[in-house]
Amino acid sequence: MDERVRFVARLLDGEKMAALCREFAISRKTGYKIFDRYKEFGLEAMTDRTRRPCRYANQLPQQVEAAILQLKREKPYWGARKIRERLLRRFSCEVKVPARSTIPAVLDRHGLVHRRGRRRNHARARSCLWGKSPTSCGAPITKASSCWATKNTATR
């Protein structure tokens, strides 16, 4: 903010825009933008502006989000598909109902769903323990070879 105030003060004293922009290491476009804001809003324009968007284009209406949360709290075992169907019945034409993929995002944001852990494929580990060779096992060589060695030494 202090640099912007000094920049504008020197411009008002009569210095040239191009020379000042070079000295402050900003483009002339930025220099004119700062000066135009000062002319329009005064010293208040020299403060930092928020970068938060004024509006969110795809934000759900508050009543739809509240309805999703209410349905999930009433029926905790309902999934996104059933909740969406109930919303379609409740808000038939007046409000656009979100996609099925949006509903779990809303529930996750409010902590109403728990993510399931990834399921492991145990077929690789089992085939190594059943005495198959490491190459036919399909497992990585490092794990399969150690598995193969323990299986063969245990049976001797």
JSON list of C-alpha atoms in Angstrom, two decimals:
[
{"chain": "A", "resi": 1, "resn": "MET", "atom": "CA", "xyz": [0.00, 0.00, 0.00]},
{"chain": "A", "resi": 2, "resn": "ASP", "atom": "CA", "xyz": [2.81, 2.41, 0.86]},
{"chain": "A", "resi": 3, "resn": "GLU", "atom": "CA", "xyz": [4.43, 1.94, -2.53]},
{"chain": "A", "resi": 4, "resn": "ARG", "atom": "CA", "xyz": [1.15, 2.62, -4.29]},
{"chain": "A", "resi": 5, "resn": "VAL", "atom": "CA", "xyz": [0.69, 5.84, -2.32]},
{"chain": "A", "resi": 6, "resn": "ARG", "atom": "CA", "xyz": [4.26, 6.94, -3.16]},
{"chain": "A", "resi": 7, "resn": "PHE", "atom": "CA", "xyz": [3.66, 6.02, -6.82]},
{"chain": "A", "resi": 8, "resn": "VAL", "atom": "CA", "xyz": [0.48, 8.13, -7.03]},
{"chain": "A", "resi": 9, "resn": "ALA", "atom": "CA", "xyz": [2.05, 11.03, -5.09]},
{"chain": "A", "resi": 10, "resn": "ARG", "atom": "CA", "xyz": [4.95, 11.21, -7.52]},
{"chain": "A", "resi": 11, "resn": "LEU", "atom": "CA", "xyz": [2.56, 11.04, -10.46]},
{"chain": "A", "resi": 12, "resn": "LEU", "atom": "CA", "xyz": [0.61, 13.93, -9.01]},
{"chain": "A", "resi": 13, "resn": "ASP", "atom": "CA", "xyz": [3.88, 15.88, -8.62]},
{"chain": "A", "resi": 14, "resn": "GLY", "atom": "CA", "xyz": [4.28, 15.72, -12.39]},
{"chain": "A", "resi": 15, "resn": "GLU", "atom": "CA", "xyz": [6.64, 12.82, -13.05]},
{"chain": "A", "resi": 16, "resn": "LYS", "atom": "CA", "xyz": [6.13, 10.76, -16.21]},
{"chain": "A", "resi": 17, "resn": "MET", "atom": "CA", "xyz": [4.23, 7.47, -16.05]},
{"chain": "A", "resi": 18, "resn": "ALA", "atom": "CA", "xyz": [6.75, 5.45, -18.08]},
{"chain": "A", "resi": 19, "resn": "ALA", "atom": "CA", "xyz": [9.73, 6.48, -15.94]},
{"chain": "A", "resi": 20, "resn": "LEU", "atom": "CA", "xyz": [7.89, 5.79, -12.68]},
{"chain": "A", "resi": 21, "resn": "CYS", "atom": "CA", "xyz": [6.69, 2.40, -13.86]},
{"chain": "A", "resi": 22, "resn": "ARG", "atom": "CA", "xyz": [10.24, 1.46, -14.79]},
{"chain": "A", "resi": 23, "resn": "GLU", "atom": "CA", "xyz": [11.50, 2.58, -11.38]},
{"chain": "A", "resi": 24, "resn": "PHE", "atom": "CA", "xyz": [8.78, 0.68, -9.46]},
{"chain": "A", "resi": 25, "resn": "ALA", "atom": "CA", "xyz": [9.22, -2.38, -11.75]},
{"chain": "A", "resi": 26, "resn": "ILE", "atom": "CA", "xyz": [5.59, -2.54, -12.85]},
{"chain": "A", "resi": 27, "resn": "SER", "atom": "CA", "xyz": [4.01, -2.43, -16.28]},
{"chain": "A", "resi": 28, "resn": "ARG", "atom": "CA", "xyz": [2.46, 0.79, -17.56]},
{"chain": "A", "resi": 29, "resn": "LYS", "atom": "CA", "xyz": [-0.88, -0.99, -17.67]},
{"chain": "A", "resi": 30, "resn": "THR", "atom": "CA", "xyz": [-0.62, -1.65, -13.92]},
{"chain": "A", "resi": 31, "resn": "GLY", "atom": "CA", "xyz": [0.50, 1.92, -13.31]},
{"chain": "A", "resi": 32, "resn": "TYR", "atom": "CA", "xyz": [-2.52, 3.33, -15.12]},
{"chain": "A", "resi": 33, "resn": "LYS", "atom": "CA", "xyz": [-4.78, 0.89, -13.25]},
{"chain": "A", "resi": 34, "resn": "ILE", "atom": "CA", "xyz": [-3.46, 2.09, -9.87]},
{"chain": "A", "resi": 35, "resn": "PHE", "atom": "CA", "xyz": [-3.78, 5.74, -10.88]},
{"chain": "A", "resi": 36, "resn": "ASP", "atom": "CA", "xyz": [-7.32, 5.29, -12.26]},
{"chain": "A", "resi": 37, "resn": "ARG", "atom": "CA", "xyz": [-8.41, 3.58, -9.05]},
{"chain": "A", "resi": 38, "resn": "TYR", "atom": "CA", "xyz": [-6.98, 6.47, -7.05]},
{"chain": "A", "resi": 39, "resn": "LYS", "atom": "CA", "xyz": [-8.84, 9.00, -9.18]},
{"chain": "A", "resi": 40, "resn": "GLU", "atom": "CA", "xyz": [-12.10, 7.09, -8.78]},
{"chain": "A", "resi": 41, "resn": "PHE", "atom": "CA", "xyz": [-11.98, 6.02, -5.10]},
{"chain": "A", "resi": 42, "resn": "GLY", "atom": "CA", "xyz": [-9.26, 8.11, -3.45]},
{"chain": "A", "resi": 43, "resn": "LEU", "atom": "CA", "xyz": [-6.88, 6.70, -0.83]},
{"chain": "A", "resi": 44, "resn": "GLU", "atom": "CA", "xyz": [-9.25, 3.81, -0.03]},
{"chain": "A", "resi": 45, "resn": "ALA", "atom": "CA", "xyz": [-8.37, 2.32, -3.42]},
{"chain": "A", "resi": 46, "resn": "MET", "atom": "CA", "xyz": [-4.74, 1.90, -2.38]},
{"chain": "A", "resi": 47, "resn": "THR", "atom": "CA", "xyz": [-5.49, -0.93, 0.07]},
{"chain": "A", "resi": 48, "resn": "ASP", "atom": "CA", "xyz": [-5.27, -4.56, -1.02]},
{"chain": "A", "resi": 49, "resn": "ARG", "atom": "CA", "xyz": [-8.41, -5.95, -2.57]},
{"chain": "A", "resi": 50, "resn": "THR", "atom": "CA", "xyz": [-9.88, -9.33, -1.75]},
{"chain": "A", "resi": 51, "resn": "ARG", "atom": "CA", "xyz": [-9.33, -12.05, -4.34]},
{"chain": "A", "resi": 52, "resn": "ARG", "atom": "CA", "xyz": [-12.46, -13.92, -3.34]},
{"chain": "A", "resi": 53, "resn": "PRO", "atom": "CA", "xyz": [-14.96, -14.18, -6.19]},
{"chain": "A", "resi": 54, "resn": "CYS", "atom": "CA", "xyz": [-18.10, -12.07, -5.95]},
{"chain": "A", "resi": 55, "resn": "ARG", "atom": "CA", "xyz": [-20.30, -15.04, -6.77]},
{"chain": "A", "resi": 56, "resn": "TYR", "atom": "CA", "xyz": [-19.97, -18.78, -7.31]},
{"chain": "A", "resi": 57, "resn": "ALA", "atom": "CA", "xyz": [-21.55, -19.85, -10.57]},
{"chain": "A", "resi": 58, "resn": "ASN", "atom": "CA", "xyz": [-22.35, -23.45, -9.66]},
{"chain": "A", "resi": 59, "resn": "GLN", "atom": "CA", "xyz": [-23.17, -23.07, -5.99]},
{"chain": "A", "resi": 60, "resn": "LEU", "atom": "CA", "xyz": [-26.22, -24.98, -4.83]},
{"chain": "A", "resi": 61, "resn": "PRO", "atom": "CA", "xyz": [-29.19, -22.98, -3.57]},
{"chain": "A", "resi": 62, "resn": "GLN", "atom": "CA", "xyz": [-29.29, -22.93, 0.23]},
{"chain": "A", "resi": 63, "resn": "GLN", "atom": "CA", "xyz": [-32.70, -24.61, 0.41]},
{"chain": "A", "resi": 64, "resn": "VAL", "atom": "CA", "xyz": [-31.53, -27.56, -1.73]},
{"chain": "A", "resi": 65, "resn": "GLU", "atom": "CA", "xyz": [-28.40, -28.08, 0.35]},
{"chain": "A", "resi": 66, "resn": "ALA", "atom": "CA", "xyz": [-30.45, -27.90, 3.55]},
{"chain": "A", "resi": 67, "resn": "ALA", "atom": "CA", "xyz": [-32.92, -30.44, 2.13]},
{"chain": "A", "resi": 68, "resn": "ILE", "atom": "CA", "xyz": [-30.07, -32.85, 1.27]},
{"chain": "A", "resi": 69, "resn": "LEU", "atom": "CA", "xyz": [-28.68, -32.60, 4.80]},
{"chain": "A", "resi": 70, "resn": "GLN", "atom": "CA", "xyz": [-32.11, -32.99, 6.39]},
{"chain": "A", "resi": 71, "resn": "LEU", "atom": "CA", "xyz": [-32.89, -36.13, 4.35]},
{"chain": "A", "resi": 72, "resn": "LYS", "atom": "CA", "xyz": [-29.54, -37.68, 5.23]},
{"chain": "A", "resi": 73, "resn": "ARG", "atom": "CA", "xyz": [-30.02, -36.96, 8.93]},
{"chain": "A", "resi": 74, "resn": "GLU", "atom": "CA", "xyz": [-33.53, -38.44, 8.88]},
{"chain": "A", "resi": 75, "resn": "LYS", "atom": "CA", "xyz": [-32.47, -41.52, 6.92]},
{"chain": "A", "resi": 76, "resn": "PRO", "atom": "CA", "xyz": [-28.73, -42.09, 7.46]},
{"chain": "A", "resi": 77, "resn": "TYR", "atom": "CA", "xyz": [-28.63, -45.22, 5.29]},
{"chain": "A", "resi": 78, "resn": "TRP", "atom": "CA", "xyz": [-29.95, -43.52, 2.16]},
{"chain": "A", "resi": 79, "resn": "GLY", "atom": "CA", "xyz": [-27.47, -42.93, -0.61]},
{"chain": "A", "resi": 80, "resn": "ALA", "atom": "CA", "xyz": [-27.15, -40.23, -3.23]},
{"chain": "A", "resi": 81, "resn": "ARG", "atom": "CA", "xyz": [-29.49, -41.90, -5.71]},
{"chain": "A", "resi": 82, "resn": "LYS", "atom": "CA", "xyz": [-32.43, -42.15, -3.29]},
{"chain": "A", "resi": 83, "resn": "ILE", "atom": "CA", "xyz": [-31.85, -38.66, -1.90]},
{"chain": "A", "resi": 84, "resn": "ARG", "atom": "CA", "xyz": [-31.88, -37.25, -5.43]},
{"chain": "A", "resi": 85, "resn": "GLU", "atom": "CA", "xyz": [-35.16, -39.00, -6.22]},
{"chain": "A", "resi": 86, "resn": "ARG", "atom": "CA", "xyz": [-36.76, -37.52, -3.10]},
{"chain": "A", "resi": 87, "resn": "LEU", "atom": "CA", "xyz": [-35.48, -34.07, -4.08]},
{"chain": "A", "resi": 88, "resn": "LEU", "atom": "CA", "xyz": [-36.97, -34.46, -7.55]},
{"chain": "A", "resi": 89, "resn": "ARG", "atom": "CA", "xyz": [-40.35, -35.19, -5.99]},
{"chain": "A", "resi": 90, "resn": "ARG", "atom": "CA", "xyz": [-40.11, -32.33, -3.50]},
{"chain": "A", "resi": 91, "resn": "PHE", "atom": "CA", "xyz": [-38.79, -29.64, -5.87]},
{"chain": "A", "resi": 92, "resn": "SER", "atom": "CA", "xyz": [-40.54, -30.77, -9.05]},
{"chain": "A", "resi": 93, "resn": "CYS", "atom": "CA", "xyz": [-40.17, -27.65, -11.20]},
{"chain": "A", "resi": 94, "resn": "GLU", "atom": "CA", "xyz": [-39.28, -24.78, -8.94]},
{"chain": "A", "resi": 95, "resn": "VAL", "atom": "CA", "xyz": [-35.57, -25.59, -8.33]},
{"chain": "A", "resi": 96, "resn": "LYS", "atom": "CA", "xyz": [-33.00, -27.42, -10.42]},
{"chain": "A", "resi": 97, "resn": "VAL", "atom": "CA", "xyz": [-32.00, -30.56, -8.53]},
{"chain": "A", "resi": 98, "resn": "PRO", "atom": "CA", "xyz": [-28.23, -31.30, -8.49]},
{"chain": "A", "resi": 99, "resn": "ALA", "atom": "CA", "xyz": [-26.62, -34.23, -10.23]},
{"chain": "A", "resi": 100, "resn": "ARG", "atom": "CA", "xyz": [-26.20, -37.49, -8.37]},
{"chain": "A", "resi": 101, "resn": "SER", "atom": "CA", "xyz": [-22.45, -36.92, -8.11]},
{"chain": "A", "resi": 102, "resn": "THR", "atom": "CA", "xyz": [-22.96, -33.58, -6.35]},
{"chain": "A", "resi": 103, "resn": "ILE", "atom": "CA", "xyz": [-24.92, -35.02, -3.43]},
{"chain": "A", "resi": 104, "resn": "PRO", "atom": "CA", "xyz": [-22.04, -37.08, -1.95]},
{"chain": "A", "resi": 105, "resn": "ALA", "atom": "CA", "xyz": [-19.83, -34.00, -2.23]},
{"chain": "A", "resi": 106, "resn": "VAL", "atom": "CA", "xyz": [-22.31, -32.01, -0.12]},
{"chain": "A", "resi": 107, "resn": "LEU", "atom": "CA", "xyz": [-22.59, -34.82, 2.43]},
{"chain": "A", "resi": 108, "resn": "ASP", "atom": "CA", "xyz": [-18.81, -35.19, 2.59]},
{"chain": "A", "resi": 109, "resn": "ARG", "atom": "CA", "xyz": [-18.37, -31.45, 3.09]},
{"chain": "A", "resi": 110, "resn": "HIS", "atom": "CA", "xyz": [-20.65, -31.62, 6.14]},
{"chain": "A", "resi": 111, "resn": "GLY", "atom": "CA", "xyz": [-19.12, -34.84, 7.48]},
{"chain": "A", "resi": 112, "resn": "LEU", "atom": "CA", "xyz": [-22.20, -37.03, 7.00]},
{"chain": "A", "resi": 113, "resn": "VAL", "atom": "CA", "xyz": [-20.51, -39.80, 5.00]},
{"chain": "A", "resi": 114, "resn": "HIS", "atom": "CA", "xyz": [-17.48, -41.87, 5.80]},
{"chain": "A", "resi": 115, "resn": "ARG", "atom": "CA", "xyz": [-15.12, -42.89, 3.05]},
{"chain": "A", "resi": 116, "resn": "ARG", "atom": "CA", "xyz": [-14.65, -46.58, 2.60]},
{"chain": "A", "resi": 117, "resn": "GLY", "atom": "CA", "xyz": [-11.11, -47.95, 2.62]},
{"chain": "A", "resi": 118, "resn": "ARG", "atom": "CA", "xyz": [-9.67, -49.34, -0.57]},
{"chain": "A", "resi": 119, "resn": "ARG", "atom": "CA", "xyz": [-10.24, -53.03, -1.09]},
{"chain": "A", "resi": 120, "resn": "ARG", "atom": "CA", "xyz": [-7.11, -55.08, -1.60]},
{"chain": "A", "resi": 121, "resn": "ASN", "atom": "CA", "xyz": [-6.77, -57.82, -4.14]},
{"chain": "A", "resi": 122, "resn": "HIS", "atom": "CA", "xyz": [-5.47, -60.79, -2.16]},
{"chain": "A", "resi": 123, "resn": "ALA", "atom": "CA", "xyz": [-5.18, -63.09, -5.19]},
{"chain": "A", "resi": 124, "resn": "ARG", "atom": "CA", "xyz": [-1.50, -62.23, -5.72]},
{"chain": "A", "resi": 125, "resn": "ALA", "atom": "CA", "xyz": [-0.50, -62.99, -2.17]},
{"chain": "A", "resi": 126, "resn": "ARG", "atom": "CA", "xyz": [-2.51, -66.24, -2.09]},
{"chain": "A", "resi": 127, "resn": "SER", "atom": "CA", "xyz": [-1.01, -67.56, -5.34]},
{"chain": "A", "resi": 128, "resn": "CYS", "atom": "CA", "xyz": [2.51, -67.11, -3.93]},
{"chain": "A", "resi": 129, "resn": "LEU", "atom": "CA", "xyz": [1.64, -69.02, -0.78]},
{"chain": "A", "resi": 130, "resn": "TRP", "atom": "CA", "xyz": [0.13, -71.90, -2.74]},
{"chain": "A", "resi": 131, "resn": "GLY", "atom": "CA", "xyz": [3.51, -72.82, -4.16]},
{"chain": "A", "resi": 132, "resn": "LYS", "atom": "CA", "xyz": [3.35, -71.25, -7.60]},
{"chain": "A", "resi": 133, "resn": "SER", "atom": "CA", "xyz": [6.53, -69.85, -9.08]},
{"chain": "A", "resi": 134, "resn": "PRO", "atom": "CA", "xyz": [7.18, -66.13, -8.70]},
{"chain": "A", "resi": 135, "resn": "THR", "atom": "CA", "xyz": [6.79, -65.50, -12.42]},
{"chain": "A", "resi": 136, "resn": "SER", "atom": "CA", "xyz": [3.39, -67.19, -12.70]},
{"chain": "A", "resi": 137, "resn": "CYS", "atom": "CA", "xyz": [2.24, -65.56, -9.50]},
{"chain": "A", "resi": 138, "resn": "GLY", "atom": "CA", "xyz": [1.86, -62.15, -11.10]},
{"chain": "A", "resi": 139, "resn": "ALA", "atom": "CA", "xyz": [3.26, -60.42, -8.04]},
{"chain": "A", "resi": 140, "resn": "PRO", "atom": "CA", "xyz": [6.28, -58.12, -8.18]},
{"chain": "A", "resi": 141, "resn": "ILE", "atom": "CA", "xyz": [9.52, -60.07, -8.25]},
{"chain": "A", "resi": 142, "resn": "THR", "atom": "CA", "xyz": [10.85, -58.70, -4.95]},
{"chain": "A", "resi": 143, "resn": "LYS", "atom": "CA", "xyz": [7.79, -59.67, -2.93]},
{"chain": "A", "resi": 144, "resn": "ALA", "atom": "CA", "xyz": [7.16, -62.88, -4.86]},
{"chain": "A", "resi": 145, "resn": "SER", "atom": "CA", "xyz": [10.74, -64.09, -4.54]},
{"chain": "A", "resi": 146, "resn": "SER", "atom": "CA", "xyz": [10.76, -63.54, -0.78]},
{"chain": "A", "resi": 147, "resn": "CYS", "atom": "CA", "xyz": [7.40, -65.26, -0.56]},
{"chain": "A", "resi": 148, "resn": "TRP", "atom": "CA", "xyz": [8.65, -68.14, -2.75]},
{"chain": "A", "resi": 149, "resn": "ALA", "atom": "CA", "xyz": [11.76, -68.58, -0.64]},
{"chain": "A", "resi": 150, "resn": "THR", "atom": "CA", "xyz": [9.87, -68.81, 2.65]},
{"chain": "A", "resi": 151, "resn": "LYS", "atom": "CA", "xyz": [7.31, -71.24, 1.20]},
{"chain": "A", "resi": 152, "resn": "ASN", "atom": "CA", "xyz": [9.93, -73.59, -0.30]},
{"chain": "A", "resi": 153, "resn": "THR", "atom": "CA", "xyz": [12.21, -73.58, 2.77]},
{"chain": "A", "resi": 154, "resn": "ALA", "atom": "CA", "xyz": [9.28, -74.28, 5.09]},
{"chain": "A", "resi": 155, "resn": "THR", "atom": "CA", "xyz": [8.20, -77.41, 3.19]},
{"chain": "A", "resi": 156, "resn": "ARG", "atom": "CA", "xyz": [11.66, -79.03, 2.99]}
]
